Amino acid sequence: MESNLITEDKQKNKLEKAFEILKTMASKPSGLIGLTIVLFHIVLALISPYIAPYDYKAISPNTMLLAPSAEHWFGTDSLGRDVFTRTILGGRTALTVTFFGSLIALLWGGLLGIFCGLVGGKIDDVVMRVVDAFLSIPWILAMLLIVSLLGTSTEVLIPALGFFYGKGIVRVARAATHDVIAKDFIVSARARGHSNMSIIWNEIIPNVRDAILVEGAMRWSWMLLGFSSLSFLGFGVSPPTPDWGLMISNARGLMSFAYWSVIAPIVGLSSLIIGINLTADAFAKALGIDRSTKAPV
Amino acid sequence: MLLLILKRIGLGLITLFIVSLITFVGVEVLPGDACTTYLEREAYGAALDACIKRLGLDVPAYERYLDWASNVVRGDFGYSLSGEMPINEVLGPRVKNSLVLASVSILIGIPLAIVLGIITALWRDKLPDIMISTITIFSMTIPEFISATLLILIVAIWLGWLPGIVIIPSDATFYELLSNIILPVVAISMIMTAHMARMVRSSVIQVMASDYVQMAILKGVPYWKMVFRHVLPNALLPAINVVALTIAWLLGGVVVTEVVFNYPGLGRLVIESISNRDLPVVQALAIILASIYVGINLIADLMTLMLNPRLKSLQIRK
């Protein structure tokens, strides 16, 4: 009975804490702007299939390259498809892929990092060498290789992105674990006879969670950048999926007289990336983590 | 000190060895070998046999790796499948072109980043800082292909000042290159400068808050003398490592920028060789790009060691 009360209390505390962090983030203009943009994009991604005025893949020779008008707010592209429809649906693609990708990256990167930090010694050395080696292959080459050998589909893209953006999280999680592991409460948990699993779950994870989450938030924006770059190069999602990178690369050749079909996805993608970045920065500051001197590796 | 340098070089070599293993094993493990991937639907009969013979795919994988690795160490990357010529000949002009692009961008980017970083740090939270910081945040978060596309749209199409797309053969001369790389250089150095300026800024701010700078202020050292004598040397040192990591990270961005501007460098070769499914070239590129990354980091490590007397004595004591 009593333990129940304590957990309930804890839950409430967690919610309150989360709310407080949100409040701190929104108290500065940059954080507020970031949160607003991200929220706007998420809501838009959720409702876009219901509010899209046209079919995103309906090709029509009669409506090719129309300038923005009352019927077509953002004009039409070279195949006569409505740019507004494709732009709002493009956010859905980008957010879905990068959300699941970041989740995978957080999970495997975080767990491997904590494991390495905990065991130390030879295993740690070897794993970190391999992670370093993976870090030194430019991400774009590795991603292109995987995609070209396994094909372009979200089932390939999401795990591949998750894998390559997770390797940086390994380092952060490992460093954070190293910081925690020498502290007294770990030693006393050991002395109380707690198992390794229980120490990881109850002592280490609560203490390294913030650092890993902040890193994950940053990775999210880089992953979005990487994913749309891949699409732009023709190695991301395949047409006719509405995707910003793909839209920009298709419309680029015609932008001297139909700039609207390139401007709309550019605004969509740039605003989302800037929004995520501002949010991640505010998140880091609210948790008291300084990222400003870190290299983007 | 010497031992430490040797150790760093050794670690770099081990990293490269693992990279070569990863790329080799990756190509082995993923479905399809170099020949079936390259020939696609024509992968049967005589053509397949000939290709397998030529690449030596009929010998066991570990033998092939040893063979390939020993050739790479001697500087021979083998034959390109699509170009039908030695990979070294394909790579040569591309490496040169990318080097020109990268070094011009770095030469412009690093001094600019230091100046901007110092300005934003010294006028922290005042108008110059707010303006420059906003611009740097924009230019470092927006993807390379977007800023490059916007540059073409605004400078080349709307204003008509410069050609938007580079039309030069891959063996163009140095002067032909220089006149064509203005927009690509702007696109690359914009992002690089933004990243580095931010690091210089926070580094300078940290040093400005340190005890010895406070001491100098209290002693009445003139402001600018203090900035140049006490703050900058201490602030720029830790930035070197971070700058190196940033440059290495931007290799991926260079690939995209080269594609947008149609620039005949290593980056476009990456895309071309992958589109042509030319796996030997891809492997060679992986090793070369990884070597650049490891090399830049090594140089940065060594520079920090040499420039920082404290680290030196620390290592000797160890």
Short mmCIF file of C-alpha atoms in Angstrom, two decimals, chain A residues 126 129-130 132-141 143-151 165 171 219 221-222 224-225 227-230 232-233 235 244-246 248-249 252 254-257 259 262-263 265-267 269-271 273-274 277-278 281 290-297, chain B residues 11-12 14-16 18-19 22-23 26-27 30-32 37 137-138 140-146 148-150 152-153 157-158 165 195 198-199 202-203 206 241-243 245-246 248-249 251-253 255-256 259-261 270-271 274-275 277 279 282 285-287 289-291 293-294:
data_model
loop_
_atom_site.label_atom_id
_atom_site.label_comp_id
_atom_site.label_asym_id
_atom_site.label_seq_id
_atom_site.Cartn_x
_atom_site.Cartn_y
_atom_site.Cartn_z
CA VAL A 126 37.57 -2.82 -28.62
CA ARG A 129 37.78 1.41 -31.52
CA VAL A 130 35.08 -0.02 -33.78
CA ASP A 132 35.61 5.32 -33.85
CA ALA A 133 36.20 3.52 -37.12
CA PHE A 134 32.52 3.80 -38.01
CA LEU A 135 32.64 7.49 -37.12
CA SER A 136 35.51 8.03 -39.53
CA ILE A 137 33.56 6.73 -42.52
CA PRO A 138 31.66 9.73 -43.83
CA TRP A 139 28.00 9.07 -43.05
CA ILE A 140 26.95 9.85 -46.56
CA LEU A 141 29.16 7.17 -48.10
CA MET A 143 24.33 5.41 -46.11
CA LEU A 144 24.63 5.49 -49.89
CA LEU A 145 26.32 2.12 -49.92
CA ILE A 146 23.66 0.50 -47.78
CA VAL A 147 20.81 2.07 -49.69
CA SER A 148 22.23 1.19 -53.09
CA LEU A 149 22.79 -2.44 -52.10
CA LEU A 150 19.55 -2.98 -50.15
CA GLY A 151 17.22 -0.67 -52.05
CA TYR A 165 23.28 8.29 -36.05
CA ARG A 171 30.22 8.04 -26.90
CA ARG A 219 20.77 13.76 -33.56
CA SER A 221 17.88 17.34 -36.48
CA TRP A 222 21.06 15.92 -38.03
CA LEU A 224 16.53 14.93 -40.71
CA LEU A 225 19.33 16.72 -42.53
CA PHE A 227 17.64 11.86 -44.61
CA SER A 228 16.59 14.80 -46.78
CA SER A 229 20.08 14.98 -48.29
CA LEU A 230 19.74 11.33 -49.26
CA PHE A 232 17.77 14.97 -52.60
CA LEU A 233 20.53 12.82 -54.10
CA PHE A 235 18.84 7.64 -52.61
CA TRP A 244 10.92 17.59 -49.28
CA GLY A 245 14.39 16.52 -50.42
CA LEU A 246 12.94 14.77 -53.45
CA ILE A 248 13.61 20.15 -54.14
CA SER A 249 15.77 17.99 -56.38
CA ARG A 252 15.58 22.51 -59.01
CA LEU A 254 13.00 24.34 -63.47
CA MET A 255 13.42 26.96 -60.78
CA SER A 256 14.38 29.72 -63.22
CA PHE A 257 10.71 30.03 -64.17
CA TYR A 259 10.55 28.93 -58.31
CA VAL A 262 11.24 24.70 -54.93
CA ILE A 263 10.52 27.44 -52.36
CA PRO A 265 9.64 22.47 -49.62
CA ILE A 266 12.69 24.60 -48.78
CA VAL A 267 10.65 26.62 -46.30
CA LEU A 269 12.41 21.62 -44.35
CA SER A 270 14.41 24.63 -43.15
CA SER A 271 11.79 25.67 -40.62
CA ILE A 273 15.27 21.74 -38.88
CA ILE A 274 15.70 25.17 -37.28
CA ASN A 277 17.62 22.75 -33.30
CA LEU A 278 16.24 25.60 -31.21
CA ASP A 281 19.27 23.82 -27.52
CA ASP A 290 26.38 22.72 -22.14
CA ARG A 291 26.72 21.57 -25.72
CA SER A 292 28.16 24.69 -27.24
CA THR A 293 31.77 23.51 -27.34
CA LYS A 294 31.00 20.15 -28.90
CA ALA A 295 31.81 19.21 -32.46
CA PRO A 296 28.95 17.85 -34.53
CA VAL A 297 30.27 14.30 -34.78
CA LEU B 11 45.66 4.40 -33.20
CA GLY B 12 44.88 6.20 -36.46
CA ILE B 14 44.25 0.80 -36.45
CA THR B 15 41.14 2.86 -37.16
CA LEU B 16 41.91 2.82 -40.88
CA ILE B 18 39.04 -1.39 -39.14
CA VAL B 19 37.47 0.90 -41.74
CA ILE B 22 34.16 -2.79 -42.40
CA THR B 23 33.88 -1.70 -46.03
CA GLY B 26 30.04 -4.81 -45.72
CA VAL B 27 30.32 -5.41 -49.44
CA LEU B 30 25.27 -7.40 -48.23
CA PRO B 31 23.46 -9.27 -51.00
CA GLY B 32 25.15 -9.41 -54.39
CA THR B 37 25.69 -5.70 -58.72
CA ILE B 137 22.47 29.48 -36.55
CA PHE B 138 20.56 29.76 -39.81
CA MET B 140 24.63 25.93 -39.91
CA THR B 141 21.24 24.30 -39.52
CA ILE B 142 19.95 24.63 -43.06
CA PRO B 143 21.03 21.64 -45.16
CA GLU B 144 23.83 22.22 -47.67
CA PHE B 145 21.68 21.39 -50.64
CA ILE B 146 19.13 24.00 -49.63
CA ALA B 148 23.35 25.85 -52.35
CA THR B 149 20.05 25.77 -54.24
CA LEU B 150 19.04 29.13 -52.79
CA ILE B 152 21.91 29.45 -57.33
CA LEU B 153 18.35 30.78 -57.35
CA ILE B 157 19.05 33.17 -61.67
CA TRP B 158 17.47 36.26 -60.13
CA ILE B 165 26.27 25.38 -62.46
CA HIS B 195 30.06 25.96 -36.97
CA ARG B 198 30.11 29.27 -32.59
CA MET B 199 32.86 27.22 -31.03
CA SER B 202 31.92 29.87 -26.48
CA SER B 203 35.63 29.21 -26.02
CA GLN B 206 34.84 30.66 -21.14
CA ASN B 241 40.38 19.99 -32.07
CA VAL B 242 36.76 20.88 -32.50
CA VAL B 243 37.48 22.66 -35.76
CA LEU B 245 36.25 17.36 -36.16
CA THR B 246 33.94 19.83 -37.86
CA ALA B 248 35.96 16.11 -41.13
CA TRP B 249 32.24 15.99 -40.48
CA LEU B 251 33.07 15.92 -45.83
CA GLY B 252 29.53 14.62 -46.24
CA GLY B 253 28.29 18.14 -46.95
CA VAL B 255 29.56 15.57 -51.42
CA VAL B 256 26.13 17.17 -51.58
CA VAL B 259 26.46 17.41 -56.73
CA VAL B 260 24.35 20.57 -56.57
CA PHE B 261 26.96 22.60 -58.46
CA VAL B 270 30.98 9.04 -54.73
CA ILE B 271 27.51 9.49 -56.22
CA ILE B 274 27.41 4.30 -56.43
CA SER B 275 24.92 4.99 -59.23
CA ARG B 277 27.43 0.26 -58.88
CA LEU B 279 32.08 -1.24 -55.93
CA VAL B 282 33.40 2.86 -53.69
CA LEU B 285 36.69 6.20 -51.80
CA ALA B 286 35.78 4.88 -48.36
CA ILE B 287 39.44 4.37 -47.52
CA LEU B 289 37.74 9.72 -47.14
CA ALA B 290 38.37 7.87 -43.89
CA SER B 291 42.10 8.62 -44.21
CA TYR B 293 39.17 12.19 -41.51
CA VAL B 294 41.80 10.35 -39.47
#
